[in-house]
Every structure is written in structure tokens, then in C-alpha cells.
């Protein structure tokens, strides 16, 4: 290698390094507790943000395995997006305490609480955390209603613009595009599920309530007697009776729920266990919020049709 080429290469490498440093320094560092919130953050933030999700797509958002690396990630964050309504109560508070990052403090512009602005369903009148109840402030699984996703996306855009005013126009434009795409897809999803209006579904956890209400389905029973409390034989016997009486044909199970329990109930009722996931990335080719919803709606419509 001659001297001139060596100098040229070194210069190119330095410019590349500087470019990397500048772009990563300029990008807003966003941490979301769960992959669905991370997917919305990517829609709104586009090229101006770098997004990390703490929970894996296959992890139960109520019980995420807290790791030391999560503390480092939270320590470096410019923005934290959480589901709120105590979804992450079991694991996030100690991580935040150790991370010591005032940018994402509870009242800082860098803190987004997704449940703010959502009309919460199933706010309990009585609640006993000691028995394992987890839906203390109402049902926190609202993001699978596309209209909830619009509320959360707007909330995210507002906070991104506050934390990073230089890119505010980009966030506004991305939000407008997201809203328009949701409106178009919602019409498609409603069309796909319209033939099954009133169909009765059974779920493991109370995690399809907002979805059912948006698309005109009925959650007949859940295998858990209460959110967070494991199925008991007595409760399952009651579920089986109700499913037979109502001719319920599908049991929806997410990757972190006990599929074998669902299989037992399915055997006794002639129903079918449907593997479904509310987190983008849990199933193949479901990177975005739209992919995840497409997968869910299509899988459910196919099963309800008897396919
Ligand atoms: Zn839950």
C-alpha cells in the first residue's frame, strides 16, 4: 500500500467514525418496556431515534426477567415509554431506581406513560395484590385496539418533540402518516372480522378485552380465574361447562402462557388452541405493529371460519 492510499484510507475511516458518533449522538435514545411500545416509537421516531425494548417479544409484560443490562440501558435513555396502569409494577421500579436517570423521571418530558389518555376497561372495585391480582388500575392490555394505538402514538410524538425539538416536524409528519395508515388498516381488519360478530372466544389471561370490544367479539371465559392467578381445577371445570353451553370454538394462548392447560380444556370441549401473540417479533415476519395486527386478525378470522 503506498503512502497516499494509506492516508486516504485512514481519512475515510476517521470520517466514517465521526459520522457514526455524530449520528448516534444526535439520535434520541428511546427505551420502551415492551416490543409493542417500541414498534410505535419506531413509527413516530423514524430515523431520528434509536429504540430498545426491555422485554422480549415472548416475555409476559407483567413478569419480565430484570437484568443488569436493563439498568445500563435505562441509565443512557433520553426517553422511556412504559405501558402504565401498573403493567410493569413487578419489575420496572427497582430497575429505574438503580438507573438514576433524571431525564426519564416520573414527571420529566422523557417519560411517556402509554395508559394516559386511554379509557381503561375493567377497573376493579376490589383488589388483593397478596393473592396475585395484577390488574390493579384496570386492564393494561389496550394496545391491540388500533384506536388505543393512535392515542399512544400521539402521546409519544408529543414527548419526542419536547425531548428533541429539532426533529419536532419529523415526529409530527410521522404521526400523521401513522394515523392515516391505522385508519385504512382498521377498515380492513373490521372487514375481515365482520362475519364473526358476536363470536365467543376464550383466552388464557384477560388480554383480549379491548380487541374483542373493538371487533365485536365476546370473551366468554379466561382460563385464569383472575388476572395473574393460575387456573384451578374447579375454575377450569366451570370454563369447560360454559364453553360447551355456548359452543365456544377457540382458546387464544400467547407464547408465555401455559399451552398445556389450554390443550386440556380444548380436548374436553372440541375447541381449538390458537397460538397468537400481541408483541411484534414474537411470530415470524411480525416486526411492526401493522404486521402483528395483520397476523392476529388473519389467524383469528381463519380459525373462526373453521379453517
Ligand atoms: Zn394482564
mmCIF file of C-alpha atoms and ligand atoms in Angstrom:
data_model
loop_
_atom_site.group_PDB
_atom_site.id
_atom_site.type_symbol
_atom_site.label_atom_id
_atom_site.label_comp_id
_atom_site.label_asym_id
_atom_site.label_seq_id
_atom_site.Cartn_x
_atom_site.Cartn_y
_atom_site.Cartn_z
ATOM 1 C CA UNK A 1 0.000 0.000 0.000
ATOM 2 C CA UNK A 2 1.524 3.366 -0.947
ATOM 3 C CA UNK A 3 1.614 6.229 1.490
ATOM 4 C CA UNK A 4 -1.098 8.259 -0.198
ATOM 5 C CA UNK A 5 -3.562 5.322 -0.215
ATOM 6 C CA UNK A 6 -2.853 4.692 3.477
ATOM 7 C CA UNK A 7 -3.563 8.312 4.322
ATOM 8 C CA UNK A 8 -6.738 8.238 2.219
ATOM 9 C CA UNK A 9 -7.948 5.080 3.968
ATOM 10 C CA UNK A 10 -7.207 6.499 7.397
ATOM 11 C CA UNK A 11 -9.075 9.665 6.493
ATOM 12 C CA UNK A 12 -12.070 7.726 5.234
ATOM 13 C CA UNK A 13 -12.095 5.650 8.421
ATOM 14 C CA UNK A 14 -11.939 8.777 10.587
ATOM 15 C CA UNK A 15 -14.760 10.430 8.669
ATOM 16 C CA UNK A 16 -16.830 7.257 8.989
ATOM 17 C CA UNK A 17 -16.180 7.126 12.738
ATOM 18 C CA UNK A 18 -17.034 10.795 13.155
ATOM 19 C CA UNK A 19 -20.193 10.277 11.160
ATOM 20 C CA UNK A 20 -21.251 7.353 13.354
ATOM 21 C CA UNK A 21 -20.533 9.291 16.536
ATOM 22 C CA UNK A 22 -22.412 12.344 15.313
ATOM 23 C CA UNK A 23 -25.470 10.445 14.123
ATOM 24 C CA UNK A 24 -25.768 8.258 17.217
ATOM 25 C CA UNK A 25 -25.236 11.276 19.481
ATOM 26 C CA UNK A 26 -27.938 13.173 17.615
ATOM 27 C CA UNK A 27 -30.444 10.342 17.680
ATOM 28 C CA UNK A 28 -32.854 10.282 20.576
ATOM 29 C CA UNK A 29 -32.234 7.218 22.721
ATOM 30 C CA UNK A 30 -35.627 5.675 23.378
ATOM 31 C CA UNK A 31 -36.300 2.745 25.690
ATOM 32 C CA UNK A 32 -39.695 1.024 25.675
ATOM 33 C CA UNK A 33 -40.689 -1.524 28.281
ATOM 34 C CA UNK A 34 -42.315 -3.844 25.713
ATOM 35 C CA UNK A 35 -41.868 -4.534 21.959
ATOM 36 C CA UNK A 36 -45.335 -3.213 21.025
ATOM 37 C CA UNK A 37 -44.497 0.188 22.513
ATOM 38 C CA UNK A 38 -41.073 0.026 20.831
ATOM 39 C CA UNK A 39 -42.781 -0.602 17.488
ATOM 40 C CA UNK A 40 -44.918 2.534 17.920
ATOM 41 C CA UNK A 41 -41.805 4.513 18.925
ATOM 42 C CA UNK A 42 -40.110 3.466 15.658
ATOM 43 C CA UNK A 43 -43.164 4.549 13.645
ATOM 44 C CA UNK A 44 -43.087 8.026 15.196
ATOM 45 C CA UNK A 45 -39.345 8.462 15.642
ATOM 46 C CA UNK A 46 -38.159 7.081 12.317
ATOM 47 C CA UNK A 47 -34.525 7.921 11.583
ATOM 48 C CA UNK A 48 -34.298 10.396 14.477
ATOM 49 C CA UNK A 49 -34.474 7.763 17.206
ATOM 50 C CA UNK A 50 -32.757 4.609 18.342
ATOM 51 C CA UNK A 51 -35.213 2.288 20.076
ATOM 52 C CA UNK A 52 -34.594 -0.541 22.556
ATOM 53 C CA UNK A 53 -37.259 -2.735 24.163
ATOM 54 C CA UNK A 54 -36.564 -4.174 27.624
ATOM 55 C CA UNK A 55 -38.963 -7.145 27.434
ATOM 56 C CA UNK A 56 -38.507 -9.848 24.827
ATOM 57 C CA UNK A 57 -41.447 -10.415 22.450
ATOM 58 C CA UNK A 58 -42.059 -13.784 24.084
ATOM 59 C CA UNK A 59 -41.973 -12.491 27.658
ATOM 60 C CA UNK A 60 -45.034 -11.784 29.798
ATOM 61 C CA UNK A 61 -45.104 -7.980 30.207
ATOM 62 C CA UNK A 62 -46.221 -8.415 33.827
ATOM 63 C CA UNK A 63 -43.199 -10.569 34.712
ATOM 64 C CA UNK A 64 -40.113 -9.512 32.777
ATOM 65 C CA UNK A 65 -36.795 -11.012 33.777
ATOM 66 C CA UNK A 66 -34.918 -7.932 35.080
ATOM 67 C CA UNK A 67 -31.237 -7.896 34.112
ATOM 68 C CA UNK A 68 -28.247 -5.649 34.978
ATOM 69 C CA UNK A 69 -28.050 -4.696 31.281
ATOM 70 C CA UNK A 70 -31.526 -3.143 31.622
ATOM 71 C CA UNK A 71 -30.122 -0.731 34.226
ATOM 72 C CA UNK A 72 -27.385 0.380 31.814
ATOM 73 C CA UNK A 73 -29.948 0.821 29.012
ATOM 74 C CA UNK A 74 -32.224 2.899 31.274
ATOM 75 C CA UNK A 75 -29.287 4.945 32.545
ATOM 76 C CA UNK A 76 -28.466 6.078 28.984
ATOM 77 C CA UNK A 77 -32.066 6.696 27.865
ATOM 78 C CA UNK A 78 -33.385 10.081 26.728
ATOM 79 C CA UNK A 79 -36.963 8.789 26.728
ATOM 80 C CA UNK A 80 -38.704 5.892 28.486
ATOM 81 C CA UNK A 81 -42.072 4.626 27.262
ATOM 82 C CA UNK A 82 -43.977 2.442 29.708
ATOM 83 C CA UNK A 83 -47.422 0.866 29.441
ATOM 84 C CA UNK A 84 -48.507 2.239 32.786
ATOM 85 C CA UNK A 85 -51.568 1.197 34.828
ATOM 86 C CA UNK A 86 -49.103 -0.886 36.842
ATOM 87 C CA UNK A 87 -48.387 -3.239 33.911
ATOM 88 C CA UNK A 88 -44.675 -3.167 34.812
ATOM 89 C CA UNK A 89 -45.108 -2.828 38.581
ATOM 90 C CA UNK A 90 -43.447 -6.174 39.275
ATOM 91 C CA UNK A 91 -40.115 -5.375 37.618
ATOM 92 C CA UNK A 92 -39.576 -1.795 36.418
ATOM 93 C CA UNK A 93 -39.429 0.284 39.663
ATOM 94 C CA UNK A 94 -36.220 -1.327 41.043
ATOM 95 C CA UNK A 95 -34.513 -1.019 37.632
ATOM 96 C CA UNK A 96 -35.422 2.684 37.458
ATOM 97 C CA UNK A 97 -34.146 3.266 40.966
ATOM 98 C CA UNK A 98 -30.771 1.744 40.087
ATOM 99 C CA UNK A 99 -30.576 3.562 36.740
ATOM 100 C CA UNK A 100 -30.656 7.029 38.396
ATOM 101 C CA UNK A 101 -31.608 8.932 35.257
ATOM 102 C CA UNK A 102 -33.465 12.208 35.822
ATOM 103 C CA UNK A 103 -34.268 12.537 32.080
ATOM 104 C CA UNK A 104 -36.815 9.743 32.491
ATOM 105 C CA UNK A 105 -38.021 10.725 35.985
ATOM 106 C CA UNK A 106 -41.749 10.366 36.627
ATOM 107 C CA UNK A 107 -42.567 13.986 35.672
ATOM 108 C CA UNK A 108 -39.797 14.556 33.090
ATOM 109 C CA UNK A 109 -40.566 15.169 29.377
ATOM 110 C CA UNK A 110 -38.620 11.979 28.724
ATOM 111 C CA UNK A 111 -41.207 9.814 30.475
ATOM 112 C CA UNK A 112 -44.161 8.551 28.446
ATOM 113 C CA UNK A 113 -46.949 6.659 30.220
ATOM 114 C CA UNK A 114 -48.975 4.962 27.492
ATOM 115 C CA UNK A 115 -52.096 4.485 29.630
ATOM 116 C CA UNK A 116 -52.531 8.259 29.986
ATOM 117 C CA UNK A 117 -55.460 9.226 27.786
ATOM 118 C CA UNK A 118 -56.753 5.660 27.460
ATOM 119 C CA UNK A 119 -60.208 4.892 28.769
ATOM 120 C CA UNK A 120 -59.322 1.941 30.983
ATOM 121 C CA UNK A 121 -61.609 -1.100 30.984
ATOM 122 C CA UNK A 122 -62.278 -3.323 33.983
ATOM 123 C CA UNK A 123 -61.161 -1.002 36.780
ATOM 124 C CA UNK A 124 -61.587 -3.312 39.789
ATOM 125 C CA UNK A 125 -63.859 -2.470 42.685
ATOM 126 C CA UNK A 126 -61.971 -4.849 44.957
ATOM 127 C CA UNK A 127 -58.368 -5.826 44.607
ATOM 128 C CA UNK A 128 -55.998 -8.101 46.522
ATOM 129 C CA UNK A 129 -52.371 -7.905 45.437
ATOM 130 C CA UNK A 130 -51.418 -10.509 48.043
ATOM 131 C CA UNK A 131 -53.454 -13.101 46.100
ATOM 132 C CA UNK A 132 -51.566 -12.306 42.901
ATOM 133 C CA UNK A 133 -54.013 -9.938 41.196
ATOM 134 C CA UNK A 134 -52.190 -7.858 38.602
ATOM 135 C CA UNK A 135 -54.797 -5.551 37.027
ATOM 136 C CA UNK A 136 -54.995 -3.121 39.926
ATOM 137 C CA UNK A 137 -55.782 0.009 37.872
ATOM 138 C CA UNK A 138 -57.856 -1.627 35.148
ATOM 139 C CA UNK A 139 -56.910 -3.769 32.166
ATOM 140 C CA UNK A 140 -53.493 -2.660 30.819
ATOM 141 C CA UNK A 141 -53.617 -4.653 27.530
ATOM 142 C CA UNK A 142 -55.124 -1.831 25.464
ATOM 143 C CA UNK A 143 -52.613 -1.546 22.636
ATOM 144 C CA UNK A 144 -54.261 -4.230 20.485
ATOM 145 C CA UNK A 145 -57.148 -1.832 19.950
ATOM 146 C CA UNK A 146 -55.896 0.242 16.980
ATOM 147 C CA UNK A 147 -57.682 3.323 18.336
ATOM 148 C CA UNK A 148 -55.693 2.979 21.574
ATOM 149 C CA UNK A 149 -52.539 2.733 19.466
ATOM 150 C CA UNK A 150 -53.448 6.117 17.929
ATOM 151 C CA UNK A 151 -53.784 7.714 21.385
ATOM 152 C CA UNK A 152 -50.456 6.272 22.499
ATOM 153 C CA UNK A 153 -48.720 7.301 19.263
ATOM 154 C CA UNK A 154 -49.876 10.910 19.725
ATOM 155 C CA UNK A 155 -48.625 10.851 23.315
ATOM 156 C CA UNK A 156 -45.242 9.537 22.138
ATOM 157 C CA UNK A 157 -44.986 12.223 19.415
ATOM 158 C CA UNK A 158 -45.649 14.988 21.960
ATOM 159 C CA UNK A 159 -42.908 13.737 24.275
ATOM 160 C CA UNK A 160 -40.421 13.163 21.440
ATOM 161 C CA UNK A 161 -40.926 16.761 20.295
ATOM 162 C CA UNK A 162 -40.343 18.034 23.838
ATOM 163 C CA UNK A 163 -37.220 15.953 24.335
ATOM 164 C CA UNK A 164 -35.876 16.705 20.829
ATOM 165 C CA UNK A 165 -37.376 19.957 19.442
ATOM 166 C CA UNK A 166 -35.013 19.918 16.435
ATOM 167 C CA UNK A 167 -36.875 16.910 14.988
ATOM 168 C CA UNK A 168 -40.381 18.004 16.019
ATOM 169 C CA UNK A 169 -41.528 18.417 12.391
ATOM 170 C CA UNK A 170 -40.422 14.878 11.545
ATOM 171 C CA UNK A 171 -42.304 13.447 14.547
ATOM 172 C CA UNK A 172 -45.449 15.363 13.541
ATOM 173 C CA UNK A 173 -45.235 14.109 9.958
ATOM 174 C CA UNK A 174 -44.632 10.512 11.061
ATOM 175 C CA UNK A 175 -47.582 10.720 13.440
ATOM 176 C CA UNK A 176 -49.872 11.975 10.667
ATOM 177 C CA UNK A 177 -48.754 9.108 8.430
ATOM 178 C CA UNK A 178 -49.269 6.570 11.228
ATOM 179 C CA UNK A 179 -52.789 7.854 11.949
ATOM 180 C CA UNK A 180 -53.752 7.614 8.268
ATOM 181 C CA UNK A 181 -52.364 4.096 7.931
ATOM 182 C CA UNK A 182 -54.176 2.940 11.093
ATOM 183 C CA UNK A 183 -57.474 4.336 9.772
ATOM 184 C CA UNK A 184 -57.044 2.451 6.496
ATOM 185 C CA UNK A 185 -55.963 -0.811 8.141
ATOM 186 C CA UNK A 186 -58.702 -0.626 10.764
ATOM 187 C CA UNK A 187 -61.311 -0.693 7.996
ATOM 188 C CA UNK A 188 -59.598 -3.780 6.547
ATOM 189 C CA UNK A 189 -59.363 -5.554 9.936
ATOM 190 C CA UNK A 190 -63.012 -4.745 10.743
ATOM 191 C CA UNK A 191 -63.965 -6.176 7.353
ATOM 192 C CA UNK A 192 -62.011 -9.390 7.988
ATOM 193 C CA UNK A 193 -63.699 -9.952 11.362
ATOM 194 C CA UNK A 194 -67.182 -8.651 10.471
ATOM 195 C CA UNK A 195 -68.539 -12.126 9.551
ATOM 196 C CA UNK A 196 -67.793 -13.319 13.114
ATOM 197 C CA UNK A 197 -69.555 -10.567 15.062
ATOM 198 C CA UNK A 198 -70.682 -11.974 18.413
ATOM 199 C CA UNK A 199 -68.344 -15.000 18.230
ATOM 200 C CA UNK A 200 -67.295 -16.267 21.639
ATOM 201 C CA UNK A 201 -63.594 -16.636 22.327
ATOM 202 C CA UNK A 202 -61.738 -17.958 25.364
ATOM 203 C CA UNK A 203 -58.356 -16.572 26.404
ATOM 204 C CA UNK A 204 -55.770 -17.606 28.969
ATOM 205 C CA UNK A 205 -55.352 -14.156 30.534
ATOM 206 C CA UNK A 206 -57.610 -11.094 30.284
ATOM 207 C CA UNK A 207 -55.536 -9.750 27.439
ATOM 208 C CA UNK A 208 -58.019 -9.592 24.547
ATOM 209 C CA UNK A 209 -60.745 -7.479 26.140
ATOM 210 C CA UNK A 210 -60.067 -4.284 24.128
ATOM 211 C CA UNK A 211 -59.556 -6.253 20.922
ATOM 212 C CA UNK A 212 -62.849 -8.125 21.423
ATOM 213 C CA UNK A 213 -64.728 -4.951 22.123
ATOM 214 C CA UNK A 214 -63.278 -3.172 19.053
ATOM 215 C CA UNK A 215 -64.090 -6.055 16.691
ATOM 216 C CA UNK A 216 -67.419 -7.215 18.117
ATOM 217 C CA UNK A 217 -66.262 -10.495 19.674
ATOM 218 C CA UNK A 218 -67.088 -11.768 23.157
ATOM 219 C CA UNK A 219 -64.529 -13.036 25.657
ATOM 220 C CA UNK A 220 -66.650 -15.814 27.175
ATOM 221 C CA UNK A 221 -64.157 -17.023 29.788
ATOM 222 C CA UNK A 222 -60.498 -16.863 30.765
ATOM 223 C CA UNK A 223 -58.539 -19.899 31.954
ATOM 224 C CA UNK A 224 -57.109 -17.777 34.771
ATOM 225 C CA UNK A 225 -59.853 -17.186 37.342
ATOM 226 C CA UNK A 226 -58.468 -13.658 37.850
ATOM 227 C CA UNK A 227 -55.632 -11.844 36.033
ATOM 228 C CA UNK A 228 -52.351 -13.187 37.398
ATOM 229 C CA UNK A 229 -53.885 -16.131 39.270
ATOM 230 C CA UNK A 230 -53.153 -19.609 37.905
ATOM 231 C CA UNK A 231 -56.062 -21.771 36.680
ATOM 232 C CA UNK A 232 -57.537 -24.095 39.305
ATOM 233 C CA UNK A 233 -59.323 -27.399 38.520
ATOM 234 C CA UNK A 234 -62.606 -26.016 39.873
ATOM 235 C CA UNK A 235 -62.374 -22.919 37.690
ATOM 236 C CA UNK A 236 -61.440 -24.963 34.603
ATOM 237 C CA UNK A 237 -64.437 -27.235 35.147
ATOM 238 C CA UNK A 238 -66.660 -24.172 35.123
ATOM 239 C CA UNK A 239 -64.943 -22.855 31.963
ATOM 240 C CA UNK A 240 -65.460 -26.190 30.207
ATOM 241 C CA UNK A 241 -69.156 -26.149 31.091
ATOM 242 C CA UNK A 242 -69.578 -22.589 29.835
ATOM 243 C CA UNK A 243 -67.686 -23.333 26.606
ATOM 244 C CA UNK A 244 -69.847 -26.370 25.865
ATOM 245 C CA UNK A 245 -73.052 -24.446 26.571
ATOM 246 C CA UNK A 246 -72.021 -21.537 24.337
ATOM 247 C CA UNK A 247 -70.276 -23.643 21.693
ATOM 248 C CA UNK A 248 -67.031 -21.621 22.007
ATOM 249 C CA UNK A 249 -64.532 -22.898 19.435
ATOM 250 C CA UNK A 250 -61.189 -21.186 20.101
ATOM 251 C CA UNK A 251 -58.800 -20.695 23.030
ATOM 252 C CA UNK A 252 -56.210 -17.968 22.465
ATOM 253 C CA UNK A 253 -52.778 -18.551 24.001
ATOM 254 C CA UNK A 254 -49.722 -16.281 23.980
ATOM 255 C CA UNK A 255 -46.139 -17.667 23.936
ATOM 256 C CA UNK A 256 -45.572 -17.249 27.689
ATOM 257 C CA UNK A 257 -48.872 -18.797 28.793
ATOM 258 C CA UNK A 258 -49.461 -22.411 29.740
ATOM 259 C CA UNK A 259 -50.427 -24.065 26.458
ATOM 260 C CA UNK A 260 -50.913 -27.471 28.080
ATOM 261 C CA UNK A 261 -53.705 -26.172 30.269
ATOM 262 C CA UNK A 262 -55.374 -24.781 27.157
ATOM 263 C CA UNK A 263 -54.898 -28.143 25.369
ATOM 264 C CA UNK A 264 -56.602 -29.972 28.254
ATOM 265 C CA UNK A 265 -59.606 -27.679 28.035
ATOM 266 C CA UNK A 266 -59.622 -27.918 24.237
ATOM 267 C CA UNK A 267 -59.725 -31.742 24.379
ATOM 268 C CA UNK A 268 -62.784 -31.674 26.600
ATOM 269 C CA UNK A 269 -64.679 -29.083 24.589
ATOM 270 C CA UNK A 270 -63.693 -29.814 20.993
ATOM 271 C CA UNK A 271 -62.237 -26.299 20.779
ATOM 272 C CA UNK A 272 -59.010 -25.370 19.105
ATOM 273 C CA UNK A 273 -55.926 -23.802 20.726
ATOM 274 C CA UNK A 274 -54.811 -20.784 18.760
ATOM 275 C CA UNK A 275 -51.206 -19.592 19.138
ATOM 276 C CA UNK A 276 -51.314 -15.848 18.961
ATOM 277 C CA UNK A 277 -49.040 -13.024 20.117
ATOM 278 C CA UNK A 278 -49.673 -9.403 20.991
ATOM 279 C CA UNK A 279 -45.998 -8.468 20.717
ATOM 280 C CA UNK A 280 -44.367 -7.667 17.372
ATOM 281 C CA UNK A 281 -41.481 -10.054 16.807
ATOM 282 C CA UNK A 282 -42.988 -12.985 18.705
ATOM 283 C CA UNK A 283 -44.052 -14.568 15.416
ATOM 284 C CA UNK A 284 -42.057 -14.705 12.208
ATOM 285 C CA UNK A 285 -42.332 -11.621 9.972
ATOM 286 C CA UNK A 286 -44.180 -9.503 12.517
ATOM 287 C CA UNK A 287 -41.746 -6.630 13.018
ATOM 288 C CA UNK A 288 -44.163 -3.719 13.002
ATOM 289 C CA UNK A 289 -47.418 -3.004 14.815
ATOM 290 C CA UNK A 290 -49.234 -3.466 11.494
ATOM 291 C CA UNK A 291 -47.578 -6.876 10.868
ATOM 292 C CA UNK A 292 -48.556 -8.018 14.348
ATOM 293 C CA UNK A 293 -52.175 -6.907 13.944
ATOM 294 C CA UNK A 294 -52.393 -8.404 10.459
ATOM 295 C CA UNK A 295 -51.145 -11.708 11.819
ATOM 296 C CA UNK A 296 -53.566 -11.658 14.733
ATOM 297 C CA UNK A 297 -56.654 -10.693 12.727
ATOM 298 C CA UNK A 298 -55.908 -13.148 9.915
ATOM 299 C CA UNK A 299 -55.145 -16.037 12.282
ATOM 300 C CA UNK A 300 -58.319 -15.440 14.242
ATOM 301 C CA UNK A 301 -60.528 -14.952 11.186
ATOM 302 C CA UNK A 302 -59.190 -18.182 9.650
ATOM 303 C CA UNK A 303 -59.837 -20.149 12.851
ATOM 304 C CA UNK A 304 -63.347 -18.730 13.348
ATOM 305 C CA UNK A 305 -64.169 -19.642 9.757
ATOM 306 C CA UNK A 306 -63.178 -23.182 10.700
ATOM 307 C CA UNK A 307 -60.016 -23.211 8.589
HETATM 308 ZN ZN1 LIG B 1 -52.515 -8.572 32.340
#
